[in-house]
Amino acid sequence: MLNKFLFKQIDNSALIVFRIIFGLLCFLESVGAIFTGWITRTLVEPKFTFTFLGFGWLQPLPGDWMYVYYVIMGSFGLLIMLGYKYRVSAFLFFLMWSSVYFMQKTSYNNHYYLLVLLSAFMVLLPANKYASLDVKLNPKIKSISMPAWCKWIFVIQLLILYTYASKAKMYPDWLDLTMPRILMQSKVNYPIIGGLLQNDFMPYLVGYGGILFDGLIIPLLLFKQTRKYAFFASIFFHLFNSIVFQVGVFPYLSLAFSLFFFNPETIKNIFLKRKEYYAKAEIIVPSYRPILVTLGSLYFIIQILLPIRHHFIEDNVLWTEEGHRMSWRMMLRSKSGQTSFKVVNINTKVETPIKLSAYLTKKQIRLVSSKPDGIWQFAQYLKKEYKSKGEDIQVFVNAKVSVNSRPFRQLIDPKVDLANVEWNYFTHNDWILPSKLKNN
């Protein structure tokens, strides 16, 4: 049964078309980061970069070299699209994109994480077996079929993503429409549609429509009877997200996933008219089956466990942020903070207030105003800066944070020296004060 599910040969039209779209979107995402000023704001201008914890060794290239980096990375996207030196191009894109992802979290976005996972998938998949320069250069590799696991790896990943995205929205501030209203109010100045987004119906559409779409879209796409309607709903949902929330290529990447739900013959007839359709449905079990099944199972177990890890950490993830990233918690909360840092010389006891704008960009200041891990990282940075001047210091933080427009509350214990405490990676950091929010 498992062999049939994973290793039955199916037509590969969906994967071939997805490769072309995926490569193009990788190129557009890379080039777009240059022309929108994202690289300038996030990787060039900052004096200090907030990396993922444990990745402090990953730093932006100096000067203008990050622009060159993105041009090269975008070029690998084009090579993926064209299917030239495919596996090398896919691996190098994965390596470069993953490096940038872990290099900074000031502009954290779930679709950046998704692109890390997808680019890893694409390295493994036989996506260059048709309509590629690799086939043109070496016709022997041409194939019109693929094992079924090449499809199901996408379907299962999407099921995990959307299921957790739906579940995460089922908390009080979303269900009573507090958060959807905040999201819509933040778009009031949009030209043309800003006023429309303030309609009383919009929070219901975003709030309950989001829960229903995320929770049902994959099952509805899997069934032939509902597939067409689900696809049209998907077009509306993702275009709405693209226009209103401006989340880069993610909506278009999500639409491209629909390829794996439709009949491969339909995909072939629309996009690859000259391609022969594969209809034999052979089962070919490769010699590496045990390795594939073991690694695949381990990967999806991790994907299932990562989004629920915050339930095993004390307090509410909306407050502590512990377990927030890589958990498909998308646009779930609004946080603002009033935070100040104070440096105390251990020997002289002289206190020095820190002017955040002297060290950080506006976006980084927003990070250290409300995110405990960012606050801790900046305290560590200050410790190193002062140590380079021959001073041993303590760093104390007065941070008051509001979640979803609630009254401001003290986030960090102001008596704790954050320069000289370790970060707990897997358990709660007790210098983060209690939230008094219900667990989510």
Short mmCIF file of C-alpha atoms in Angstrom, two decimals:
data_model
loop_
_atom_site.label_atom_id
_atom_site.label_comp_id
_atom_site.label_asym_id
_atom_site.label_seq_id
_atom_site.Cartn_x
_atom_site.Cartn_y
_atom_site.Cartn_z
CA MET A 1 0.00 0.00 0.00
CA LEU A 2 2.78 2.40 0.95
CA ASN A 3 4.72 1.49 -2.17
CA LYS A 4 1.69 2.29 -4.33
CA PHE A 5 1.12 5.60 -2.53
CA LEU A 6 4.73 6.75 -2.83
CA PHE A 7 6.19 5.02 -5.86
CA LYS A 8 3.40 4.68 -8.40
CA GLN A 9 4.54 6.50 -11.52
CA ILE A 10 2.33 9.44 -12.49
CA ASP A 11 2.50 12.08 -15.20
CA ASN A 12 5.01 14.79 -14.28
CA SER A 13 3.37 17.77 -16.03
CA ALA A 14 2.44 19.48 -12.73
CA LEU A 15 6.02 19.34 -11.45
CA ILE A 16 7.50 20.59 -14.71
CA VAL A 17 5.17 23.61 -14.85
CA PHE A 18 5.68 24.26 -11.14
CA ARG A 19 9.46 24.29 -11.66
CA ILE A 20 9.11 26.99 -14.30
CA ILE A 21 6.82 29.14 -12.14
CA PHE A 22 8.89 28.50 -9.00
CA GLY A 23 12.12 29.57 -10.70
CA LEU A 24 10.51 32.70 -12.08
CA LEU A 25 9.12 33.65 -8.66
CA CYS A 26 12.52 33.05 -7.04
CA PHE A 27 14.01 35.43 -9.58
CA LEU A 28 11.30 38.05 -9.02
CA GLU A 29 11.60 37.79 -5.24
CA SER A 30 15.37 38.32 -5.44
CA VAL A 31 15.24 41.20 -7.91
CA GLY A 32 12.25 42.74 -6.14
CA ALA A 33 14.26 42.93 -2.93
CA ILE A 34 16.74 45.16 -4.75
CA PHE A 35 14.31 47.52 -6.46
CA THR A 36 11.94 47.92 -3.50
CA GLY A 37 14.81 48.94 -1.24
CA TRP A 38 14.33 45.89 1.00
CA ILE A 39 18.03 44.99 0.88
CA THR A 40 19.03 48.58 1.61
CA ARG A 41 16.74 48.85 4.64
CA THR A 42 17.32 45.37 5.99
CA LEU A 43 20.89 44.35 5.17
CA VAL A 44 22.91 47.38 4.08
CA GLU A 45 21.93 50.33 6.29
CA PRO A 46 21.80 48.62 9.72
CA LYS A 47 24.95 48.73 11.83
CA PHE A 48 23.83 45.58 13.60
CA THR A 49 21.81 42.68 12.19
CA PHE A 50 19.40 40.64 14.28
CA THR A 51 20.14 37.09 13.17
CA PHE A 52 18.26 34.01 14.28
CA LEU A 53 19.62 32.97 17.67
CA GLY A 54 22.65 30.75 17.15
CA PHE A 55 23.38 32.21 13.71
CA GLY A 56 25.39 35.25 14.75
CA TRP A 57 28.19 34.09 12.45
CA LEU A 58 25.91 34.76 9.46
CA GLN A 59 26.37 38.43 8.64
CA PRO A 60 25.59 40.56 5.56
CA LEU A 61 28.41 41.13 3.10
CA PRO A 62 30.04 44.57 3.46
CA GLY A 63 29.35 47.58 1.28
CA ASP A 64 27.17 46.94 -1.76
CA TRP A 65 28.00 43.22 -2.00
CA MET A 66 24.55 42.15 -0.79
CA TYR A 67 23.12 43.57 -4.02
CA VAL A 68 25.53 41.36 -5.96
CA TYR A 69 24.54 38.46 -3.72
CA TYR A 70 20.88 38.91 -4.63
CA VAL A 71 21.63 39.26 -8.34
CA ILE A 72 23.50 35.95 -8.24
CA MET A 73 20.73 34.32 -6.21
CA GLY A 74 18.11 35.60 -8.65
CA SER A 75 20.17 34.21 -11.53
CA PHE A 76 19.94 30.76 -9.96
CA GLY A 77 16.16 31.26 -9.93
CA LEU A 78 16.26 31.82 -13.68
CA LEU A 79 18.41 28.73 -14.16
CA ILE A 80 15.86 26.71 -12.17
CA MET A 81 13.13 28.06 -14.43
CA LEU A 82 15.11 27.12 -17.55
CA GLY A 83 16.16 23.78 -16.09
CA TYR A 84 19.87 24.37 -16.68
CA LYS A 85 22.33 22.55 -14.40
CA TYR A 86 19.14 22.14 -12.43
CA ARG A 87 20.20 20.39 -9.23
CA VAL A 88 23.28 22.57 -8.79
CA SER A 89 21.23 25.71 -9.43
CA ALA A 90 18.47 24.58 -7.05
CA PHE A 91 20.98 23.69 -4.34
CA LEU A 92 22.84 26.99 -4.62
CA PHE A 93 19.59 28.95 -4.51
CA PHE A 94 18.54 26.96 -1.43
CA LEU A 95 21.90 27.64 0.22
CA MET A 96 21.85 31.37 -0.53
CA TRP A 97 18.19 31.89 0.36
CA SER A 98 18.52 29.93 3.62
CA SER A 99 21.58 31.97 4.56
CA VAL A 100 19.67 35.23 4.11
CA TYR A 101 16.68 33.82 6.00
CA PHE A 102 18.73 32.97 9.10
CA MET A 103 20.81 36.14 8.69
CA GLN A 104 18.02 38.51 9.72
CA LYS A 105 14.66 38.45 11.48
CA THR A 106 13.81 42.15 11.56
CA SER A 107 11.69 41.56 8.46
CA TYR A 108 10.53 38.07 9.36
CA ASN A 109 7.89 36.67 7.03
CA ASN A 110 6.39 33.19 6.90
CA HIS A 111 6.76 32.97 3.14
CA TYR A 112 10.54 33.39 3.53
CA TYR A 113 10.47 30.24 5.67
CA LEU A 114 8.25 28.45 3.17
CA LEU A 115 10.70 29.28 0.40
CA VAL A 116 13.50 27.69 2.44
CA LEU A 117 11.50 24.45 2.63
CA LEU A 118 10.41 24.53 -1.01
CA SER A 119 13.88 25.24 -2.34
CA ALA A 120 15.12 22.22 -0.36
CA PHE A 121 12.34 20.11 -1.91
CA MET A 122 13.26 21.26 -5.39
CA VAL A 123 16.84 20.07 -5.01
CA LEU A 124 15.55 16.53 -4.52
CA LEU A 125 12.81 16.47 -7.15
CA PRO A 126 13.28 15.38 -10.79
CA ALA A 127 11.83 18.66 -12.03
CA ASN A 128 14.21 19.01 -15.00
CA LYS A 129 13.16 15.84 -16.83
CA TYR A 130 11.10 17.70 -19.41
CA ALA A 131 11.02 21.18 -21.00
CA SER A 132 14.49 21.99 -19.73
CA LEU A 133 17.87 22.91 -21.10
CA ASP A 134 19.26 19.88 -19.28
CA VAL A 135 17.09 17.62 -21.45
CA LYS A 136 18.11 19.49 -24.57
CA LEU A 137 21.77 19.00 -23.71
CA ASN A 138 21.27 15.41 -22.56
CA PRO A 139 18.13 13.81 -24.09
CA LYS A 140 18.76 10.58 -22.16
CA ILE A 141 17.38 12.11 -18.95
CA LYS A 142 14.04 12.99 -20.55
CA SER A 143 11.02 11.54 -18.76
CA ILE A 144 7.26 12.15 -18.79
CA SER A 145 6.61 10.53 -15.40
CA MET A 146 7.61 10.82 -11.77
CA PRO A 147 6.99 8.86 -8.55
CA ALA A 148 3.83 9.91 -6.72
CA TRP A 149 5.75 11.09 -3.65
CA CYS A 150 6.90 14.08 -5.73
CA LYS A 151 3.30 15.27 -5.62
CA TRP A 152 2.42 14.27 -2.08
CA ILE A 153 5.40 16.04 -0.53
CA PHE A 154 3.76 19.32 -1.59
CA VAL A 155 0.25 18.30 -0.58
CA ILE A 156 1.26 17.16 2.91
CA GLN A 157 3.41 20.25 3.50
CA LEU A 158 0.51 22.50 2.47
CA LEU A 159 -1.91 20.56 4.67
CA ILE A 160 0.36 21.15 7.67
CA LEU A 161 0.84 24.83 6.82
CA TYR A 162 -2.82 25.69 6.31
CA THR A 163 -4.09 23.54 9.19
CA TYR A 164 -1.82 25.30 11.67
CA ALA A 165 -2.58 28.69 10.15
CA SER A 166 -6.29 28.02 10.71
CA LYS A 167 -5.84 26.68 14.24
CA ALA A 168 -3.65 29.62 15.27
CA LYS A 169 -6.47 32.03 14.43
CA MET A 170 -8.80 30.33 16.89
CA TYR A 171 -7.99 32.54 19.84
CA PRO A 172 -10.12 35.23 21.57
CA ASP A 173 -8.74 38.35 19.88
CA TRP A 174 -9.27 36.82 16.44
CA LEU A 175 -12.65 35.25 17.10
CA ASP A 176 -14.09 38.49 18.51
CA LEU A 177 -12.62 40.30 15.45
CA THR A 178 -10.31 42.55 17.48
CA MET A 179 -7.28 41.61 15.40
CA PRO A 180 -9.02 41.60 11.98
CA ARG A 181 -10.30 45.11 12.75
CA ILE A 182 -6.77 46.24 13.63
CA LEU A 183 -5.51 44.80 10.34
CA MET A 184 -8.15 46.65 8.33
CA GLN A 185 -7.68 49.93 10.21
CA SER A 186 -3.98 49.84 9.35
CA LYS A 187 -4.93 49.94 5.65
CA VAL A 188 -7.21 53.00 5.85
CA ASN A 189 -4.77 55.17 3.90
CA TYR A 190 -4.58 52.80 0.93
CA PRO A 191 -5.56 54.61 -2.28
CA ILE A 192 -8.93 53.62 -3.76
CA ILE A 193 -9.55 50.56 -1.56
CA GLY A 194 -8.68 52.06 1.84
CA GLY A 195 -12.25 53.19 2.51
CA LEU A 196 -13.74 49.92 1.29
CA LEU A 197 -11.55 47.98 3.72
CA GLN A 198 -13.19 49.86 6.61
CA ASN A 199 -16.59 48.36 5.80
CA ASP A 200 -18.09 46.52 8.80
CA PHE A 201 -18.15 43.31 6.78
CA MET A 202 -14.39 43.21 6.13
CA PRO A 203 -13.29 42.02 9.62
CA TYR A 204 -15.75 39.11 9.30
CA LEU A 205 -14.38 38.26 5.85
CA VAL A 206 -10.77 38.40 7.06
CA GLY A 207 -11.42 36.78 10.43
CA TYR A 208 -13.81 33.92 9.78
CA GLY A 209 -13.05 33.70 6.06
CA GLY A 210 -9.38 33.21 6.96
CA ILE A 211 -10.16 30.40 9.41
CA LEU A 212 -12.43 28.61 6.95
CA PHE A 213 -10.15 29.03 3.96
CA ASP A 214 -7.02 27.83 5.78
CA GLY A 215 -8.85 24.92 7.38
CA LEU A 216 -10.71 23.66 4.32
CA ILE A 217 -8.76 24.61 1.19
CA ILE A 218 -6.55 21.51 0.97
CA PRO A 219 -9.37 18.95 1.53
CA LEU A 220 -11.59 20.83 -0.94
CA LEU A 221 -8.84 20.86 -3.57
CA LEU A 222 -8.27 17.14 -3.11
CA PHE A 223 -11.86 16.21 -4.03
CA LYS A 224 -12.88 16.47 -7.66
CA GLN A 225 -16.42 17.62 -6.82
CA THR A 226 -15.21 20.70 -4.93
CA ARG A 227 -11.87 21.34 -6.65
CA LYS A 228 -13.05 23.93 -9.16
CA TYR A 229 -14.87 26.00 -6.53
CA ALA A 230 -11.93 25.77 -4.15
CA PHE A 231 -9.58 26.95 -6.88
CA PHE A 232 -11.69 30.04 -7.61
CA ALA A 233 -11.88 30.75 -3.87
CA SER A 234 -8.10 30.37 -3.75
CA ILE A 235 -7.65 32.92 -6.54
CA PHE A 236 -9.79 35.46 -4.66
CA PHE A 237 -8.13 34.77 -1.31
CA HIS A 238 -4.55 35.03 -2.57
CA LEU A 239 -5.12 38.07 -4.79
CA PHE A 240 -6.81 39.78 -1.84
CA ASN A 241 -3.75 39.00 0.30
CA SER A 242 -1.41 40.22 -2.42
CA ILE A 243 -3.20 43.56 -2.82
CA VAL A 244 -4.13 44.26 0.81
CA PHE A 245 -1.27 42.72 2.78
CA GLN A 246 1.50 42.93 0.16
CA VAL A 247 3.26 39.69 1.06
CA GLY A 248 5.53 39.39 -1.95
CA VAL A 249 5.39 36.29 -4.15
CA PHE A 250 3.68 34.12 -1.55
CA PRO A 251 0.13 34.43 -2.97
CA TYR A 252 1.30 33.52 -6.47
CA LEU A 253 3.40 30.65 -5.16
CA SER A 254 0.32 29.42 -3.31
CA LEU A 255 -1.73 29.55 -6.50
CA ALA A 256 0.99 27.58 -8.29
CA PHE A 257 0.53 24.76 -5.76
CA SER A 258 -2.90 24.17 -7.29
CA LEU A 259 -1.10 22.40 -10.14
CA PHE A 260 -0.64 19.35 -7.93
CA PHE A 261 -4.36 18.99 -7.25
CA PHE A 262 -5.70 18.96 -10.80
CA ASN A 263 -5.65 16.02 -13.20
CA PRO A 264 -2.13 15.92 -14.73
CA GLU A 265 -3.68 15.49 -18.18
CA THR A 266 -5.50 18.80 -17.74
CA ILE A 267 -2.23 20.48 -16.77
CA LYS A 268 -0.49 18.93 -19.78
CA ASN A 269 -3.20 20.04 -22.18
CA ILE A 270 -3.11 23.62 -20.92
CA PHE A 271 0.63 24.20 -20.49
CA LEU A 272 2.52 21.43 -22.31
CA LYS A 273 0.45 20.67 -25.41
CA ARG A 274 3.29 18.84 -27.22
CA LYS A 275 4.10 16.60 -24.29
CA GLU A 276 3.07 12.96 -24.33
CA TYR A 277 0.77 12.04 -21.46
CA TYR A 278 1.90 9.25 -19.13
CA ALA A 279 -0.90 6.83 -18.30
CA LYS A 280 0.79 3.50 -17.43
CA ALA A 281 0.74 3.88 -13.62
CA GLU A 282 3.66 1.50 -12.99
CA ILE A 283 5.01 1.01 -9.49
CA ILE A 284 8.79 1.32 -9.44
CA VAL A 285 10.31 0.87 -5.98
CA PRO A 286 13.84 2.30 -5.86
CA SER A 287 16.71 0.79 -3.90
CA TYR A 288 16.82 3.91 -1.70
CA ARG A 289 13.23 3.39 -0.50
CA PRO A 290 14.17 2.86 3.22
CA ILE A 291 16.22 6.06 3.26
CA LEU A 292 13.51 8.08 1.52
CA VAL A 293 10.73 6.82 3.81
CA THR A 294 12.81 7.35 6.96
CA LEU A 295 13.98 10.85 6.09
CA GLY A 296 10.56 11.85 4.78
CA SER A 297 8.84 10.63 7.93
CA LEU A 298 11.37 12.40 10.15
CA TYR A 299 10.94 15.64 8.20
CA PHE A 300 7.16 15.68 8.49
CA ILE A 301 7.26 14.72 12.18
CA ILE A 302 9.43 17.81 12.75
CA GLN A 303 7.02 19.91 10.68
CA ILE A 304 4.11 18.70 12.82
CA LEU A 305 5.91 19.29 16.12
CA LEU A 306 7.50 22.70 15.45
CA PRO A 307 4.21 24.66 15.33
CA ILE A 308 2.99 23.23 18.66
CA ARG A 309 6.19 23.72 20.66
CA HIS A 310 4.88 26.92 22.24
CA HIS A 311 2.25 24.86 24.10
CA PHE A 312 5.11 23.31 26.09
CA ILE A 313 6.64 26.67 26.98
CA GLU A 314 5.28 28.72 29.86
CA ASP A 315 2.97 31.69 29.16
CA ASN A 316 1.34 32.95 25.96
CA VAL A 317 3.31 32.93 22.71
CA LEU A 318 1.66 36.23 21.71
CA TRP A 319 3.49 37.79 24.65
CA THR A 320 6.78 35.90 24.91
CA GLU A 321 7.26 35.13 21.18
CA GLU A 322 8.86 31.86 22.31
CA GLY A 323 7.85 29.34 19.65
CA HIS A 324 6.36 31.92 17.30
CA ARG A 325 8.62 31.62 14.27
CA MET A 326 8.44 28.68 11.86
CA SER A 327 4.97 27.88 13.18
CA TRP A 328 2.71 29.32 10.45
CA ARG A 329 1.39 31.99 12.81
CA MET A 330 0.55 34.55 10.13
CA MET A 331 -0.60 38.13 10.85
CA LEU A 332 -2.03 37.06 14.19
CA ARG A 333 -1.17 39.92 16.50
CA SER A 334 -0.34 43.58 16.69
CA LYS A 335 2.33 44.64 19.16
CA SER A 336 3.72 48.02 20.12
CA GLY A 337 6.22 48.86 22.79
CA GLN A 338 7.76 51.65 24.83
CA THR A 339 11.25 50.40 25.58
CA SER A 340 14.39 51.99 26.97
CA PHE A 341 17.85 50.54 27.61
CA LYS A 342 20.20 51.58 30.38
CA VAL A 343 23.89 50.67 30.56
CA VAL A 344 25.61 50.52 33.96
CA ASN A 345 29.40 50.39 34.24
CA ILE A 346 30.15 47.53 36.65
CA ASN A 347 33.22 49.24 38.13
CA THR A 348 32.19 52.91 38.29
CA LYS A 349 28.40 52.37 38.60
CA VAL A 350 27.90 55.19 36.08
CA GLU A 351 24.57 54.86 34.29
CA THR A 352 24.17 55.70 30.62
CA PRO A 353 20.79 55.78 28.84
CA ILE A 354 20.96 54.33 25.32
CA LYS A 355 19.63 56.30 22.38
CA LEU A 356 18.26 53.51 20.19
CA SER A 357 18.32 55.57 17.00
CA ALA A 358 22.10 55.84 17.33
CA TYR A 359 22.38 52.09 16.88
CA LEU A 360 19.28 50.83 15.10
CA THR A 361 17.01 51.55 12.15
CA LYS A 362 13.32 52.38 12.69
CA LYS A 363 12.26 48.83 11.92
CA GLN A 364 14.88 47.40 14.27
CA ILE A 365 13.67 49.74 17.00
CA ARG A 366 10.19 48.27 16.57
CA LEU A 367 11.73 44.81 17.00
CA VAL A 368 13.56 45.66 20.23
CA SER A 369 10.51 47.47 21.55
CA SER A 370 8.33 44.37 21.73
CA LYS A 371 10.21 41.12 20.99
CA PRO A 372 12.08 39.57 23.96
CA ASP A 373 14.67 37.75 21.84
CA GLY A 374 15.49 40.99 19.99
CA ILE A 375 15.78 42.84 23.30
CA TRP A 376 18.17 40.18 24.62
CA GLN A 377 20.26 40.21 21.43
CA PHE A 378 20.63 43.98 21.54
CA ALA A 379 21.74 43.76 25.17
CA GLN A 380 24.41 41.27 24.11
CA TYR A 381 25.47 43.61 21.31
CA LEU A 382 25.83 46.51 23.74
CA LYS A 383 27.91 44.31 26.03
CA LYS A 384 30.34 43.54 23.17
CA GLU A 385 30.46 47.17 22.02
CA TYR A 386 31.37 48.45 25.47
CA LYS A 387 33.80 45.55 26.04
CA SER A 388 35.68 46.65 22.91
CA LYS A 389 36.14 50.02 24.66
CA GLY A 390 37.45 48.34 27.79
CA GLU A 391 34.24 48.61 29.83
CA ASP A 392 32.39 45.83 31.61
CA ILE A 393 28.72 46.67 31.78
CA GLN A 394 25.27 45.62 32.83
CA VAL A 395 22.23 46.27 30.67
CA PHE A 396 18.80 46.91 32.15
CA VAL A 397 15.63 47.28 30.11
CA ASN A 398 12.36 49.00 30.85
CA ALA A 399 9.93 47.58 28.31
CA LYS A 400 6.18 48.13 28.30
CA VAL A 401 4.25 46.37 25.56
CA SER A 402 0.71 46.40 24.25
CA VAL A 403 -0.74 43.32 22.49
CA ASN A 404 -3.68 43.90 20.16
CA SER A 405 -4.30 47.42 21.52
CA ARG A 406 -4.57 46.25 25.13
CA PRO A 407 -3.14 48.47 27.91
CA PHE A 408 0.66 48.51 28.10
CA ARG A 409 2.20 46.05 30.55
CA GLN A 410 5.76 45.44 31.72
CA LEU A 411 7.39 42.84 29.45
CA ILE A 412 10.89 42.53 30.91
CA ASP A 413 11.97 42.36 34.54
CA PRO A 414 13.75 45.74 34.87
CA LYS A 415 15.98 44.34 37.66
CA VAL A 416 17.56 41.65 35.48
CA ASP A 417 20.90 42.37 33.79
CA LEU A 418 20.24 41.13 30.26
CA ALA A 419 23.88 41.48 29.27
CA ASN A 420 24.79 38.65 31.60
CA VAL A 421 22.01 36.10 31.29
CA GLU A 422 21.92 33.18 28.88
CA TRP A 423 19.09 32.66 26.41
CA ASN A 424 17.04 29.52 27.02
CA TYR A 425 16.44 28.04 23.58
CA PHE A 426 13.95 25.36 24.57
CA THR A 427 12.36 26.61 27.78
CA HIS A 428 10.81 29.82 29.07
CA ASN A 429 13.08 32.75 29.92
CA ASP A 430 11.86 33.76 33.36
CA TRP A 431 12.99 37.40 33.02
CA ILE A 432 10.03 37.77 30.65
CA LEU A 433 7.26 38.84 33.04
CA PRO A 434 3.84 37.09 33.05
CA SER A 435 1.40 38.27 30.42
CA LYS A 436 -1.99 37.61 32.07
CA LEU A 437 -3.17 36.62 28.59
CA LYS A 438 -5.00 33.36 28.07
CA ASN A 439 -2.79 30.68 26.56
CA ASN A 440 -2.95 30.40 22.76
#
